[in-house]
């Protein structure tokens, strides 16, 4: 990923995170995007060269189709983001990206991989379930 591609990815990643975290935390769209940009900046202080972070662009041939962000800093590596571009969804790229990430984590000597998924994202939940991920924690909310 070039520096220019990273800047585009960083913006899109924050927008994607804001779309999930905003409703989950009751944030306005403006506050959600502000929160998302702040969190990404904290997690990646050295941009794409931040130690213990893998930020990949997935391509089909020469065409970018998605991305994956994994931190290997915690004892159990953590997926911060998986995205497949809207025009390429439903073609198996999400699964292929996840499997490539899992293989790299295995190669690095790890035996587990964690992630969070917002409850309002059934497509992602189905993908993760089909790949063998299981619920280890669950947060629930009721609007009163």
mmCIF file with all atom_site columns, C-alpha atoms in Angstrom:
data_model
loop_
_atom_site.group_PDB
_atom_site.id
_atom_site.type_symbol
_atom_site.label_atom_id
_atom_site.label_alt_id
_atom_site.label_comp_id
_atom_site.label_asym_id
_atom_site.label_entity_id
_atom_site.label_seq_id
_atom_site.pdbx_PDB_ins_code
_atom_site.Cartn_x
_atom_site.Cartn_y
_atom_site.Cartn_z
_atom_site.occupancy
_atom_site.B_iso_or_equiv
_atom_site.pdbx_formal_charge
_atom_site.auth_seq_id
_atom_site.auth_comp_id
_atom_site.auth_asym_id
_atom_site.auth_atom_id
_atom_site.pdbx_PDB_model_num
ATOM 1   C CA . UNK A 1 1   ? 0.000   0.000   0.000   1.00 0.00 ? 1   UNK A CA 1
ATOM 2   C CA . UNK A 1 2   ? 1.494   3.316   -1.043  1.00 0.00 ? 2   UNK A CA 1
ATOM 3   C CA . UNK A 1 3   ? 1.314   6.345   1.244   1.00 0.00 ? 3   UNK A CA 1
ATOM 4   C CA . UNK A 1 4   ? -1.377  7.887   -0.979  1.00 0.00 ? 4   UNK A CA 1
ATOM 5   C CA . UNK A 1 5   ? -3.388  4.641   -0.895  1.00 0.00 ? 5   UNK A CA 1
ATOM 6   C CA . UNK A 1 6   ? -2.958  4.553   2.880   1.00 0.00 ? 6   UNK A CA 1
ATOM 7   C CA . UNK A 1 7   ? -4.433  8.038   3.254   1.00 0.00 ? 7   UNK A CA 1
ATOM 8   C CA . UNK A 1 8   ? -7.497  7.016   1.214   1.00 0.00 ? 8   UNK A CA 1
ATOM 9   C CA . UNK A 1 9   ? -7.755  3.772   3.207   1.00 0.00 ? 9   UNK A CA 1
ATOM 10  C CA . UNK A 1 10  ? -7.466  5.619   6.529   1.00 0.00 ? 10  UNK A CA 1
ATOM 11  C CA . UNK A 1 11  ? -10.343 7.941   5.624   1.00 0.00 ? 11  UNK A CA 1
ATOM 12  C CA . UNK A 1 12  ? -12.546 5.073   4.379   1.00 0.00 ? 12  UNK A CA 1
ATOM 13  C CA . UNK A 1 13  ? -11.698 2.947   7.415   1.00 0.00 ? 13  UNK A CA 1
ATOM 14  C CA . UNK A 1 14  ? -12.728 5.754   9.762   1.00 0.00 ? 14  UNK A CA 1
ATOM 15  C CA . UNK A 1 15  ? -15.984 6.258   7.821   1.00 0.00 ? 15  UNK A CA 1
ATOM 16  C CA . UNK A 1 16  ? -16.751 2.541   8.011   1.00 0.00 ? 16  UNK A CA 1
ATOM 17  C CA . UNK A 1 17  ? -15.979 2.401   11.744  1.00 0.00 ? 17  UNK A CA 1
ATOM 18  C CA . UNK A 1 18  ? -18.088 5.523   12.359  1.00 0.00 ? 18  UNK A CA 1
ATOM 19  C CA . UNK A 1 19  ? -21.058 3.919   10.578  1.00 0.00 ? 19  UNK A CA 1
ATOM 20  C CA . UNK A 1 20  ? -20.967 1.049   13.080  1.00 0.00 ? 20  UNK A CA 1
ATOM 21  C CA . UNK A 1 21  ? -19.847 2.775   16.259  1.00 0.00 ? 21  UNK A CA 1
ATOM 22  C CA . UNK A 1 22  ? -22.146 5.787   15.889  1.00 0.00 ? 22  UNK A CA 1
ATOM 23  C CA . UNK A 1 23  ? -25.442 3.904   16.231  1.00 0.00 ? 23  UNK A CA 1
ATOM 24  C CA . UNK A 1 24  ? -23.940 1.503   18.790  1.00 0.00 ? 24  UNK A CA 1
ATOM 25  C CA . UNK A 1 25  ? -22.915 4.382   21.055  1.00 0.00 ? 25  UNK A CA 1
ATOM 26  C CA . UNK A 1 26  ? -25.719 6.787   20.223  1.00 0.00 ? 26  UNK A CA 1
ATOM 27  C CA . UNK A 1 27  ? -23.366 9.280   18.561  1.00 0.00 ? 27  UNK A CA 1
ATOM 28  C CA . UNK A 1 28  ? -24.373 11.787  15.919  1.00 0.00 ? 28  UNK A CA 1
ATOM 29  C CA . UNK A 1 29  ? -22.764 11.154  12.519  1.00 0.00 ? 29  UNK A CA 1
ATOM 30  C CA . UNK A 1 30  ? -20.426 14.108  13.132  1.00 0.00 ? 30  UNK A CA 1
ATOM 31  C CA . UNK A 1 31  ? -19.354 12.860  16.578  1.00 0.00 ? 31  UNK A CA 1
ATOM 32  C CA . UNK A 1 32  ? -18.981 9.294   15.269  1.00 0.00 ? 32  UNK A CA 1
ATOM 33  C CA . UNK A 1 33  ? -16.615 10.308  12.463  1.00 0.00 ? 33  UNK A CA 1
ATOM 34  C CA . UNK A 1 34  ? -14.633 12.515  14.840  1.00 0.00 ? 34  UNK A CA 1
ATOM 35  C CA . UNK A 1 35  ? -14.330 9.611   17.303  1.00 0.00 ? 35  UNK A CA 1
ATOM 36  C CA . UNK A 1 36  ? -13.337 7.208   14.513  1.00 0.00 ? 36  UNK A CA 1
ATOM 37  C CA . UNK A 1 37  ? -10.589 9.481   13.166  1.00 0.00 ? 37  UNK A CA 1
ATOM 38  C CA . UNK A 1 38  ? -9.240  9.994   16.701  1.00 0.00 ? 38  UNK A CA 1
ATOM 39  C CA . UNK A 1 39  ? -9.146  6.248   17.382  1.00 0.00 ? 39  UNK A CA 1
ATOM 40  C CA . UNK A 1 40  ? -7.429  5.426   14.078  1.00 0.00 ? 40  UNK A CA 1
ATOM 41  C CA . UNK A 1 41  ? -4.818  8.143   14.721  1.00 0.00 ? 41  UNK A CA 1
ATOM 42  C CA . UNK A 1 42  ? -4.156  6.745   18.224  1.00 0.00 ? 42  UNK A CA 1
ATOM 43  C CA . UNK A 1 43  ? -3.833  3.180   16.979  1.00 0.00 ? 43  UNK A CA 1
ATOM 44  C CA . UNK A 1 44  ? -1.656  4.038   13.974  1.00 0.00 ? 44  UNK A CA 1
ATOM 45  C CA . UNK A 1 45  ? 0.596   6.886   15.184  1.00 0.00 ? 45  UNK A CA 1
ATOM 46  C CA . UNK A 1 46  ? 3.205   6.085   12.511  1.00 0.00 ? 46  UNK A CA 1
ATOM 47  C CA . UNK A 1 47  ? 0.659   5.530   9.769   1.00 0.00 ? 47  UNK A CA 1
ATOM 48  C CA . UNK A 1 48  ? 1.098   2.453   7.642   1.00 0.00 ? 48  UNK A CA 1
ATOM 49  C CA . UNK A 1 49  ? 4.520   1.905   9.211   1.00 0.00 ? 49  UNK A CA 1
ATOM 50  C CA . UNK A 1 50  ? 3.170   1.573   12.773  1.00 0.00 ? 50  UNK A CA 1
ATOM 51  C CA . UNK A 1 51  ? 4.910   -1.341  14.454  1.00 0.00 ? 51  UNK A CA 1
ATOM 52  C CA . UNK A 1 52  ? 2.820   -4.458  15.137  1.00 0.00 ? 52  UNK A CA 1
ATOM 53  C CA . UNK A 1 53  ? 0.110   -3.509  12.637  1.00 0.00 ? 53  UNK A CA 1
ATOM 54  C CA . UNK A 1 54  ? -0.578  -5.155  9.288   1.00 0.00 ? 54  UNK A CA 1
ATOM 55  C CA . UNK A 1 55  ? -2.529  -2.906  6.933   1.00 0.00 ? 55  UNK A CA 1
ATOM 56  C CA . UNK A 1 56  ? -3.139  -4.638  3.644   1.00 0.00 ? 56  UNK A CA 1
ATOM 57  C CA . UNK A 1 57  ? -4.854  -3.753  0.428   1.00 0.00 ? 57  UNK A CA 1
ATOM 58  C CA . UNK A 1 58  ? -6.406  -6.748  -1.308  1.00 0.00 ? 58  UNK A CA 1
ATOM 59  C CA . UNK A 1 59  ? -6.343  -6.781  -5.096  1.00 0.00 ? 59  UNK A CA 1
ATOM 60  C CA . UNK A 1 60  ? -7.831  -8.930  -7.828  1.00 0.00 ? 60  UNK A CA 1
ATOM 61  C CA . UNK A 1 61  ? -5.205  -8.568  -10.500 1.00 0.00 ? 61  UNK A CA 1
ATOM 62  C CA . UNK A 1 62  ? -4.352  -4.866  -10.459 1.00 0.00 ? 62  UNK A CA 1
ATOM 63  C CA . UNK A 1 63  ? -7.731  -3.781  -9.089  1.00 0.00 ? 63  UNK A CA 1
ATOM 64  C CA . UNK A 1 64  ? -8.108  -3.043  -5.359  1.00 0.00 ? 64  UNK A CA 1
ATOM 65  C CA . UNK A 1 65  ? -11.116 -4.925  -3.945  1.00 0.00 ? 65  UNK A CA 1
ATOM 66  C CA . UNK A 1 66  ? -10.756 -4.497  -0.194  1.00 0.00 ? 66  UNK A CA 1
ATOM 67  C CA . UNK A 1 67  ? -8.514  -4.197  2.832   1.00 0.00 ? 67  UNK A CA 1
ATOM 68  C CA . UNK A 1 68  ? -7.566  -5.826  6.107   1.00 0.00 ? 68  UNK A CA 1
ATOM 69  C CA . UNK A 1 69  ? -6.086  -4.312  9.283   1.00 0.00 ? 69  UNK A CA 1
ATOM 70  C CA . UNK A 1 70  ? -4.692  -6.580  12.009  1.00 0.00 ? 70  UNK A CA 1
ATOM 71  C CA . UNK A 1 71  ? -2.780  -5.616  15.137  1.00 0.00 ? 71  UNK A CA 1
ATOM 72  C CA . UNK A 1 72  ? -0.275  -8.176  16.372  1.00 0.00 ? 72  UNK A CA 1
ATOM 73  C CA . UNK A 1 73  ? 0.536   -6.125  19.470  1.00 0.00 ? 73  UNK A CA 1
ATOM 74  C CA . UNK A 1 74  ? -1.840  -7.805  21.914  1.00 0.00 ? 74  UNK A CA 1
ATOM 75  C CA . UNK A 1 75  ? -1.177  -11.351 23.144  1.00 0.00 ? 75  UNK A CA 1
ATOM 76  C CA . UNK A 1 76  ? -3.922  -12.460 20.758  1.00 0.00 ? 76  UNK A CA 1
ATOM 77  C CA . UNK A 1 77  ? -3.810  -10.575 17.424  1.00 0.00 ? 77  UNK A CA 1
ATOM 78  C CA . UNK A 1 78  ? -6.877  -8.466  16.714  1.00 0.00 ? 78  UNK A CA 1
ATOM 79  C CA . UNK A 1 79  ? -8.629  -7.587  13.461  1.00 0.00 ? 79  UNK A CA 1
ATOM 80  C CA . UNK A 1 80  ? -9.484  -3.898  13.507  1.00 0.00 ? 80  UNK A CA 1
ATOM 81  C CA . UNK A 1 81  ? -10.980 -3.821  10.063  1.00 0.00 ? 81  UNK A CA 1
ATOM 82  C CA . UNK A 1 82  ? -12.026 -5.887  7.094   1.00 0.00 ? 82  UNK A CA 1
ATOM 83  C CA . UNK A 1 83  ? -13.618 -4.151  4.154   1.00 0.00 ? 83  UNK A CA 1
ATOM 84  C CA . UNK A 1 84  ? -14.651 -5.256  0.713   1.00 0.00 ? 84  UNK A CA 1
ATOM 85  C CA . UNK A 1 85  ? -15.488 -2.456  -1.708  1.00 0.00 ? 85  UNK A CA 1
ATOM 86  C CA . UNK A 1 86  ? -19.236 -2.289  -2.365  1.00 0.00 ? 86  UNK A CA 1
ATOM 87  C CA . UNK A 1 87  ? -18.835 -3.132  -6.070  1.00 0.00 ? 87  UNK A CA 1
ATOM 88  C CA . UNK A 1 88  ? -16.982 -6.348  -5.184  1.00 0.00 ? 88  UNK A CA 1
ATOM 89  C CA . UNK A 1 89  ? -19.133 -7.739  -2.376  1.00 0.00 ? 89  UNK A CA 1
ATOM 90  C CA . UNK A 1 90  ? -20.676 -11.169 -2.708  1.00 0.00 ? 90  UNK A CA 1
ATOM 91  C CA . UNK A 1 91  ? -17.805 -12.529 -4.800  1.00 0.00 ? 91  UNK A CA 1
ATOM 92  C CA . UNK A 1 92  ? -15.845 -14.304 -2.058  1.00 0.00 ? 92  UNK A CA 1
ATOM 93  C CA . UNK A 1 93  ? -13.241 -11.593 -1.520  1.00 0.00 ? 93  UNK A CA 1
ATOM 94  C CA . UNK A 1 94  ? -14.085 -11.149 2.175   1.00 0.00 ? 94  UNK A CA 1
ATOM 95  C CA . UNK A 1 95  ? -13.486 -14.832 2.807   1.00 0.00 ? 95  UNK A CA 1
ATOM 96  C CA . UNK A 1 96  ? -10.248 -14.811 0.783   1.00 0.00 ? 96  UNK A CA 1
ATOM 97  C CA . UNK A 1 97  ? -8.971  -11.723 2.620   1.00 0.00 ? 97  UNK A CA 1
ATOM 98  C CA . UNK A 1 98  ? -9.761  -13.269 6.005   1.00 0.00 ? 98  UNK A CA 1
ATOM 99  C CA . UNK A 1 99  ? -8.061  -16.549 5.089   1.00 0.00 ? 99  UNK A CA 1
ATOM 100 C CA . UNK A 1 100 ? -4.941  -14.693 3.918   1.00 0.00 ? 100 UNK A CA 1
ATOM 101 C CA . UNK A 1 101 ? -4.860  -12.762 7.193   1.00 0.00 ? 101 UNK A CA 1
ATOM 102 C CA . UNK A 1 102 ? -5.273  -15.948 9.213   1.00 0.00 ? 102 UNK A CA 1
ATOM 103 C CA . UNK A 1 103 ? -2.419  -17.585 7.306   1.00 0.00 ? 103 UNK A CA 1
ATOM 104 C CA . UNK A 1 104 ? -0.116  -14.632 8.016   1.00 0.00 ? 104 UNK A CA 1
ATOM 105 C CA . UNK A 1 105 ? -1.001  -14.708 11.716  1.00 0.00 ? 105 UNK A CA 1
ATOM 106 C CA . UNK A 1 106 ? -0.234  -18.452 11.807  1.00 0.00 ? 106 UNK A CA 1
ATOM 107 C CA . UNK A 1 107 ? 3.062   -17.800 10.004  1.00 0.00 ? 107 UNK A CA 1
ATOM 108 C CA . UNK A 1 108 ? 3.941   -15.274 12.718  1.00 0.00 ? 108 UNK A CA 1
ATOM 109 C CA . UNK A 1 109 ? 3.462   -18.013 15.323  1.00 0.00 ? 109 UNK A CA 1
ATOM 110 C CA . UNK A 1 110 ? 0.054   -17.108 16.755  1.00 0.00 ? 110 UNK A CA 1
ATOM 111 C CA . UNK A 1 111 ? -2.686  -19.644 17.423  1.00 0.00 ? 111 UNK A CA 1
ATOM 112 C CA . UNK A 1 112 ? -5.731  -17.360 17.825  1.00 0.00 ? 112 UNK A CA 1
ATOM 113 C CA . UNK A 1 113 ? -7.205  -14.297 16.141  1.00 0.00 ? 113 UNK A CA 1
ATOM 114 C CA . UNK A 1 114 ? -9.843  -12.009 17.685  1.00 0.00 ? 114 UNK A CA 1
ATOM 115 C CA . UNK A 1 115 ? -12.273 -9.512  16.203  1.00 0.00 ? 115 UNK A CA 1
ATOM 116 C CA . UNK A 1 116 ? -15.371 -7.528  17.118  1.00 0.00 ? 116 UNK A CA 1
ATOM 117 C CA . UNK A 1 117 ? -18.425 -7.179  14.922  1.00 0.00 ? 117 UNK A CA 1
ATOM 118 C CA . UNK A 1 118 ? -21.350 -4.825  15.368  1.00 0.00 ? 118 UNK A CA 1
ATOM 119 C CA . UNK A 1 119 ? -24.641 -6.633  15.880  1.00 0.00 ? 119 UNK A CA 1
ATOM 120 C CA . UNK A 1 120 ? -26.270 -4.719  13.020  1.00 0.00 ? 120 UNK A CA 1
ATOM 121 C CA . UNK A 1 121 ? -23.914 -6.300  10.474  1.00 0.00 ? 121 UNK A CA 1
ATOM 122 C CA . UNK A 1 122 ? -25.427 -9.727  9.703   1.00 0.00 ? 122 UNK A CA 1
ATOM 123 C CA . UNK A 1 123 ? -23.334 -10.174 6.546   1.00 0.00 ? 123 UNK A CA 1
ATOM 124 C CA . UNK A 1 124 ? -20.098 -9.932  8.528   1.00 0.00 ? 124 UNK A CA 1
ATOM 125 C CA . UNK A 1 125 ? -21.478 -12.084 11.337  1.00 0.00 ? 125 UNK A CA 1
ATOM 126 C CA . UNK A 1 126 ? -22.382 -14.797 8.819   1.00 0.00 ? 126 UNK A CA 1
ATOM 127 C CA . UNK A 1 127 ? -18.926 -14.631 7.235   1.00 0.00 ? 127 UNK A CA 1
ATOM 128 C CA . UNK A 1 128 ? -17.150 -14.921 10.586  1.00 0.00 ? 128 UNK A CA 1
ATOM 129 C CA . UNK A 1 129 ? -19.422 -17.774 11.698  1.00 0.00 ? 129 UNK A CA 1
ATOM 130 C CA . UNK A 1 130 ? -18.745 -19.624 8.444   1.00 0.00 ? 130 UNK A CA 1
ATOM 131 C CA . UNK A 1 131 ? -14.999 -19.249 9.049   1.00 0.00 ? 131 UNK A CA 1
ATOM 132 C CA . UNK A 1 132 ? -15.293 -20.812 12.509  1.00 0.00 ? 132 UNK A CA 1
ATOM 133 C CA . UNK A 1 133 ? -15.226 -17.725 14.720  1.00 0.00 ? 133 UNK A CA 1
ATOM 134 C CA . UNK A 1 134 ? -17.244 -18.081 17.912  1.00 0.00 ? 134 UNK A CA 1
ATOM 135 C CA . UNK A 1 135 ? -18.725 -15.532 20.303  1.00 0.00 ? 135 UNK A CA 1
ATOM 136 C CA . UNK A 1 136 ? -16.443 -15.002 23.305  1.00 0.00 ? 136 UNK A CA 1
ATOM 137 C CA . UNK A 1 137 ? -18.214 -11.932 24.679  1.00 0.00 ? 137 UNK A CA 1
ATOM 138 C CA . UNK A 1 138 ? -21.483 -10.222 23.957  1.00 0.00 ? 138 UNK A CA 1
ATOM 139 C CA . UNK A 1 139 ? -22.645 -6.709  24.707  1.00 0.00 ? 139 UNK A CA 1
ATOM 140 C CA . UNK A 1 140 ? -26.354 -5.956  24.608  1.00 0.00 ? 140 UNK A CA 1
ATOM 141 C CA . UNK A 1 141 ? -28.503 -2.821  24.797  1.00 0.00 ? 141 UNK A CA 1
ATOM 142 C CA . UNK A 1 142 ? -32.158 -1.965  25.082  1.00 0.00 ? 142 UNK A CA 1
ATOM 143 C CA . UNK A 1 143 ? -33.577 1.381   24.064  1.00 0.00 ? 143 UNK A CA 1
ATOM 144 C CA . UNK A 1 144 ? -35.905 2.687   26.780  1.00 0.00 ? 144 UNK A CA 1
#
